[in-house]
Amino acid sequence: MSKNVNRVWRLETRPEGTADENNLKLIEEPLAEPGEGELLLRVVYLSLDPTNRIWMSDMDQYMEPVQIGAPMRGLIAGQVVKSNTSRFSEGELVMGAGHWADYMITDGKGLSSLGKPGAVPLAEIFGMCAVVGPTAYFGLLDICDPKPGETVVVTAAAGGVGSVVGQIAKMKGARAVGIAGSNEKCKWIKDECGYDAAINYKSEDVGAMLDRYCPEGVDVLFENVGGWIMDEVLARMNNFSRMALCGLISQYNAKEPVPGPYNFQQILMHRIKVQGFIASDYAKDYPKAIGELSSWMREGKLKFRLDIDKGLENALTSLNKLYDGSNQGKLMIEVSEVAG
Amino acid sequence: MSKNVNRVWRLETRPEGTADENNLKLIEEPLAEPGEGELLLRVVYLSLDPTNRIWMSDMDQYMEPVQIGAPMRGLIAGQVVKSNTSRFSEGELVMGAGHWADYMITDGKGLSSLGKPGAVPLAEIFGMCAVVGPTAYFGLLDICDPKPGETVVVTAAAGGVGSVVGQIAKMKGARAVGIAGSNEKCKWIKDECGYDAAINYKSEDVGAMLDRYCPEGVDVLFENVGGWIMDEVLARMNNFSRMALCGLISQYNAKEPVPGPYNFQQILMHRIKVQGFIASDYAKDYPKAIGELSSWMREGKLKFRLDIDKGLENALTSLNKLYDGSNQGKLMIEVSEVAG
């Protein structure tokens, strides 16, 4: 790649179903210069998250969708190449909302510093702290408040968020039952993350396995998926149980309207609390969460698996691993290497 | 009716769809004598509530369904005919869980005294305090906590619960928008209950009317109905809005599984809290609610409409008015008159 060229994934058309290269195009463009008060960042890591697909659509959503023609939005870790502001210096590492691109120009608003190269293990800290850790932390602790001995069920349990949820649930003395899409994933969440039980929804009878592993019913559901799996869990939720609604990945690619859970009335019958949330609702409490998550990581209490693909050009193919469940842990693209 | 005969509605078979006389049969039986520690009650009023249909089914529900062959369960106001316990005396009025019957024998557990005849306006106090008032009070105030200026939407707004919800919302400084099934009901909730706006879902475009009457979106939904009307409201709910899920009357008679709301994902996108509840979850706080509700009634701040049909034999026909919306206010049967 020439020094004066930038590659940018731009949203050309809104996907119907799975996003493909008719929807997002990787375009070579001249690299601009940052203006007064602006930074030029080189993207080092691009986080790929289920919510990316939501941003491509024009459905009613929690922030503005990406506009047609605009660079695709993503959370990034980047390195400052040139700074026209005193807030950030050249070579500094930062993270925040950015673009699917080699470079981006920004006024730095909303970016957090990760210090000089080598100050922190960048991929791990970015993978955990950009969105996964706070999502798991606030969704589980603030919304569901699991008590010792309660049973917590987690869907997409081997994903970035799900694997952290189970581990925090265990630290709080609850039982953790995970639902994931392969035997390898099930083994990993049991052996490494400490889940008490794991269900492979692709090969096992989810209802029967929930009956086996949740003999006293379900007190907490951390929901990332939706659809028939959510219905199986809803059918087993206890009175006064809680559901943190974190994601509905099973339906982001849907072309037709998707019905809500057939067991919706369980919410009434069992007086369940269902609460939708996104991590950034808790932005003011991030320092507490990140402090605690980082401590757990340092102490080895929080296992975490990164699934890092290389090359910006692979971002779209890689993203779609989330929707067929073929990723293994927190998915991101290594766009470039840290310099210096 | 002879003095020694009791008529009892017994559940013969579980309904599929609307309950009819194949499911519930009115049976003449000898009137038994109360044993030691028991009471003989004459039923004066039988409350008919949407939840009665749930109790007839064997769906997963919030209390035991009525067993096949057992007397149909209902909330009743009754008068003590004979007492073999010192806790209640002959002639005293009581309310609590009872039977669809002329008489019942009970150990008095769970019954509340309403004093001697004439101490309170029986129909009004029973109609408000047995279930309607506490349901409206706790569902709105505890779950939804409406703030001054917020917009509260109420479905089945001219029903017993709905009419009270709107009035409490207004007392708290919120705007109240009701959805009901006739022009007469809409006029009544606006003119008498103080609703700011009312939508006749049978003749108006609910979505367009919600846009008109809720120009800043919906902050609170007090949901009694479910189905497509809930979807229309969900589509307009604000970030961090709240739904008290009180009932799903549109689906209690369904013969097939009913899908949840197509706009379920709004709960995620707008971080909505959905909380199912039943009034008896708040039993320990009833005195506070009933005290406040009674004061509002005495001060004329709380309008309330009773729809009283006469005759135990009409209970089943009358109950079904709830499901086609032809009742006007809190529905009950006058089974007998107060003596003395």
PDB file of C-alpha atoms in Angstrom, chain A residues 197-308:
ATOM      1  CA  ALA A 197     -22.371 -26.999  31.873  1.00  0.00           C
ATOM      2  CA  ALA A 198     -22.513 -26.310  28.172  1.00  0.00           C
ATOM      3  CA  ILE A 199     -25.078 -27.184  25.524  1.00  0.00           C
ATOM      4  CA  ASN A 200     -24.260 -27.573  21.843  1.00  0.00           C
ATOM      5  CA  TYR A 201     -27.397 -26.218  20.222  1.00  0.00           C
ATOM      6  CA  LYS A 202     -26.437 -27.666  16.854  1.00  0.00           C
ATOM      7  CA  SER A 203     -26.311 -31.255  18.040  1.00  0.00           C
ATOM      8  CA  GLU A 204     -28.214 -31.502  21.333  1.00  0.00           C
ATOM      9  CA  ASP A 205     -31.854 -31.179  22.388  1.00  0.00           C
ATOM     10  CA  VAL A 206     -31.623 -27.758  24.012  1.00  0.00           C
ATOM     11  CA  GLY A 207     -34.839 -28.117  26.020  1.00  0.00           C
ATOM     12  CA  ALA A 208     -33.889 -31.489  27.447  1.00  0.00           C
ATOM     13  CA  MET A 209     -30.368 -30.311  28.266  1.00  0.00           C
ATOM     14  CA  LEU A 210     -31.714 -27.192  29.986  1.00  0.00           C
ATOM     15  CA  ASP A 211     -33.967 -29.446  32.062  1.00  0.00           C
ATOM     16  CA  ARG A 212     -30.920 -31.487  33.007  1.00  0.00           C
ATOM     17  CA  TYR A 213     -28.553 -28.630  33.776  1.00  0.00           C
ATOM     18  CA  CYS A 214     -31.087 -26.235  35.315  1.00  0.00           C
ATOM     19  CA  PRO A 215     -33.122 -28.551  37.541  1.00  0.00           C
ATOM     20  CA  GLU A 216     -34.282 -25.599  39.632  1.00  0.00           C
ATOM     21  CA  GLY A 217     -35.115 -23.420  36.647  1.00  0.00           C
ATOM     22  CA  VAL A 218     -33.352 -20.377  35.247  1.00  0.00           C
ATOM     23  CA  ASP A 219     -32.877 -17.228  37.313  1.00  0.00           C
ATOM     24  CA  VAL A 220     -30.916 -15.157  34.822  1.00  0.00           C
ATOM     25  CA  LEU A 221     -30.726 -15.217  31.038  1.00  0.00           C
ATOM     26  CA  PHE A 222     -27.984 -13.238  29.347  1.00  0.00           C
ATOM     27  CA  GLU A 223     -29.407 -13.175  25.835  1.00  0.00           C
ATOM     28  CA  ASN A 224     -27.277 -12.625  22.755  1.00  0.00           C
ATOM     29  CA  VAL A 225     -29.154 -14.661  20.185  1.00  0.00           C
ATOM     30  CA  GLY A 226     -32.988 -14.667  20.190  1.00  0.00           C
ATOM     31  CA  GLY A 227     -35.239 -17.027  18.275  1.00  0.00           C
ATOM     32  CA  TRP A 228     -36.075 -20.579  19.271  1.00  0.00           C
ATOM     33  CA  ILE A 229     -33.218 -20.878  21.766  1.00  0.00           C
ATOM     34  CA  MET A 230     -34.573 -17.895  23.708  1.00  0.00           C
ATOM     35  CA  ASP A 231     -37.982 -19.588  23.698  1.00  0.00           C
ATOM     36  CA  GLU A 232     -36.526 -22.755  25.198  1.00  0.00           C
ATOM     37  CA  VAL A 233     -34.939 -20.743  27.995  1.00  0.00           C
ATOM     38  CA  LEU A 234     -38.029 -18.566  28.559  1.00  0.00           C
ATOM     39  CA  ALA A 235     -40.052 -21.726  29.096  1.00  0.00           C
ATOM     40  CA  ARG A 236     -37.824 -22.546  32.088  1.00  0.00           C
ATOM     41  CA  MET A 237     -37.410 -19.145  33.705  1.00  0.00           C
ATOM     42  CA  ASN A 238     -38.353 -18.819  37.362  1.00  0.00           C
ATOM     43  CA  ASN A 239     -40.616 -16.321  39.021  1.00  0.00           C
ATOM     44  CA  PHE A 240     -38.878 -12.959  39.338  1.00  0.00           C
ATOM     45  CA  SER A 241     -36.052 -13.994  37.017  1.00  0.00           C
ATOM     46  CA  ARG A 242     -34.184 -11.477  34.876  1.00  0.00           C
ATOM     47  CA  MET A 243     -33.156 -11.302  31.224  1.00  0.00           C
ATOM     48  CA  ALA A 244     -30.447  -8.930  30.034  1.00  0.00           C
ATOM     49  CA  LEU A 245     -31.231  -8.454  26.359  1.00  0.00           C
ATOM     50  CA  CYS A 246     -27.813  -7.823  24.871  1.00  0.00           C
ATOM     51  CA  GLY A 247     -28.264  -9.039  21.330  1.00  0.00           C
ATOM     52  CA  LEU A 248     -30.490 -10.855  18.858  1.00  0.00           C
ATOM     53  CA  ILE A 249     -27.852 -12.049  16.454  1.00  0.00           C
ATOM     54  CA  SER A 250     -30.102 -14.759  14.987  1.00  0.00           C
ATOM     55  CA  GLN A 251     -32.257 -12.122  13.354  1.00  0.00           C
ATOM     56  CA  TYR A 252     -29.922  -9.356  12.191  1.00  0.00           C
ATOM     57  CA  ASN A 253     -29.700 -10.866   8.723  1.00  0.00           C
ATOM     58  CA  ALA A 254     -33.430 -11.579   8.439  1.00  0.00           C
ATOM     59  CA  LYS A 255     -35.159 -10.433   5.270  1.00  0.00           C
ATOM     60  CA  GLU A 256     -38.681 -10.685   6.655  1.00  0.00           C
ATOM     61  CA  PRO A 257     -40.180  -9.411   9.944  1.00  0.00           C
ATOM     62  CA  VAL A 258     -39.220 -11.777  12.749  1.00  0.00           C
ATOM     63  CA  PRO A 259     -41.801 -12.704  15.376  1.00  0.00           C
ATOM     64  CA  GLY A 260     -40.922 -12.190  19.012  1.00  0.00           C
ATOM     65  CA  PRO A 261     -40.641 -15.192  21.321  1.00  0.00           C
ATOM     66  CA  TYR A 262     -43.644 -17.509  21.346  1.00  0.00           C
ATOM     67  CA  ASN A 263     -43.127 -17.729  25.090  1.00  0.00           C
ATOM     68  CA  PHE A 264     -43.482 -13.969  25.529  1.00  0.00           C
ATOM     69  CA  GLN A 265     -46.330 -14.586  27.956  1.00  0.00           C
ATOM     70  CA  GLN A 266     -43.883 -16.247  30.327  1.00  0.00           C
ATOM     71  CA  ILE A 267     -42.715 -12.703  31.088  1.00  0.00           C
ATOM     72  CA  LEU A 268     -46.157 -12.078  32.551  1.00  0.00           C
ATOM     73  CA  MET A 269     -46.739 -15.472  34.146  1.00  0.00           C
ATOM     74  CA  HIS A 270     -43.356 -15.553  35.880  1.00  0.00           C
ATOM     75  CA  ARG A 271     -42.971 -11.826  36.418  1.00  0.00           C
ATOM     76  CA  ILE A 272     -39.729 -11.724  34.492  1.00  0.00           C
ATOM     77  CA  LYS A 273     -37.808  -8.497  34.014  1.00  0.00           C
ATOM     78  CA  VAL A 274     -36.496  -8.077  30.473  1.00  0.00           C
ATOM     79  CA  GLN A 275     -34.132  -5.170  29.997  1.00  0.00           C
ATOM     80  CA  GLY A 276     -32.475  -4.150  26.770  1.00  0.00           C
ATOM     81  CA  PHE A 277     -29.136  -2.392  27.086  1.00  0.00           C
ATOM     82  CA  ILE A 278     -25.980  -1.382  25.309  1.00  0.00           C
ATOM     83  CA  ALA A 279     -22.669  -0.944  27.046  1.00  0.00           C
ATOM     84  CA  SER A 280     -22.323   2.729  26.218  1.00  0.00           C
ATOM     85  CA  ASP A 281     -25.388   3.503  28.344  1.00  0.00           C
ATOM     86  CA  TYR A 282     -22.982   2.941  31.226  1.00  0.00           C
ATOM     87  CA  ALA A 283     -20.191   5.144  29.878  1.00  0.00           C
ATOM     88  CA  LYS A 284     -19.837   7.118  33.085  1.00  0.00           C
ATOM     89  CA  ASP A 285     -19.195   3.904  35.024  1.00  0.00           C
ATOM     90  CA  TYR A 286     -16.607   2.524  32.549  1.00  0.00           C
ATOM     91  CA  PRO A 287     -13.582   3.315  34.707  1.00  0.00           C
ATOM     92  CA  LYS A 288     -14.935   1.114  37.517  1.00  0.00           C
ATOM     93  CA  ALA A 289     -15.700  -1.759  35.131  1.00  0.00           C
ATOM     94  CA  ILE A 290     -12.429  -1.513  33.234  1.00  0.00           C
ATOM     95  CA  GLY A 291     -10.478  -1.302  36.458  1.00  0.00           C
ATOM     96  CA  GLU A 292     -12.107  -4.442  37.783  1.00  0.00           C
ATOM     97  CA  LEU A 293     -11.900  -6.346  34.489  1.00  0.00           C
ATOM     98  CA  SER A 294      -8.231  -5.470  34.095  1.00  0.00           C
ATOM     99  CA  SER A 295      -7.491  -6.686  37.627  1.00  0.00           C
ATOM    100  CA  TRP A 296      -9.226  -9.974  36.934  1.00  0.00           C
ATOM    101  CA  MET A 297      -7.213 -10.393  33.740  1.00  0.00           C
ATOM    102  CA  ARG A 298      -3.926  -9.659  35.518  1.00  0.00           C
ATOM    103  CA  GLU A 299      -4.822 -12.108  38.288  1.00  0.00           C
ATOM    104  CA  GLY A 300      -5.636 -14.790  35.723  1.00  0.00           C
ATOM    105  CA  LYS A 301      -9.268 -14.972  36.842  1.00  0.00           C
ATOM    106  CA  LEU A 302     -10.647 -13.956  33.482  1.00  0.00           C
ATOM    107  CA  LYS A 303      -9.839 -16.134  30.502  1.00  0.00           C
ATOM    108  CA  PHE A 304     -10.313 -14.542  27.154  1.00  0.00           C
ATOM    109  CA  ARG A 305      -9.885 -15.811  23.624  1.00  0.00           C
ATOM    110  CA  LEU A 306      -9.121 -13.581  20.672  1.00  0.00           C
ATOM    111  CA  ASP A 307      -9.927 -14.564  17.105  1.00  0.00           C
ATOM    112  CA  ILE A 308      -7.722 -12.230  15.077  1.00  0.00           C
TER     113      ILE A 308
END
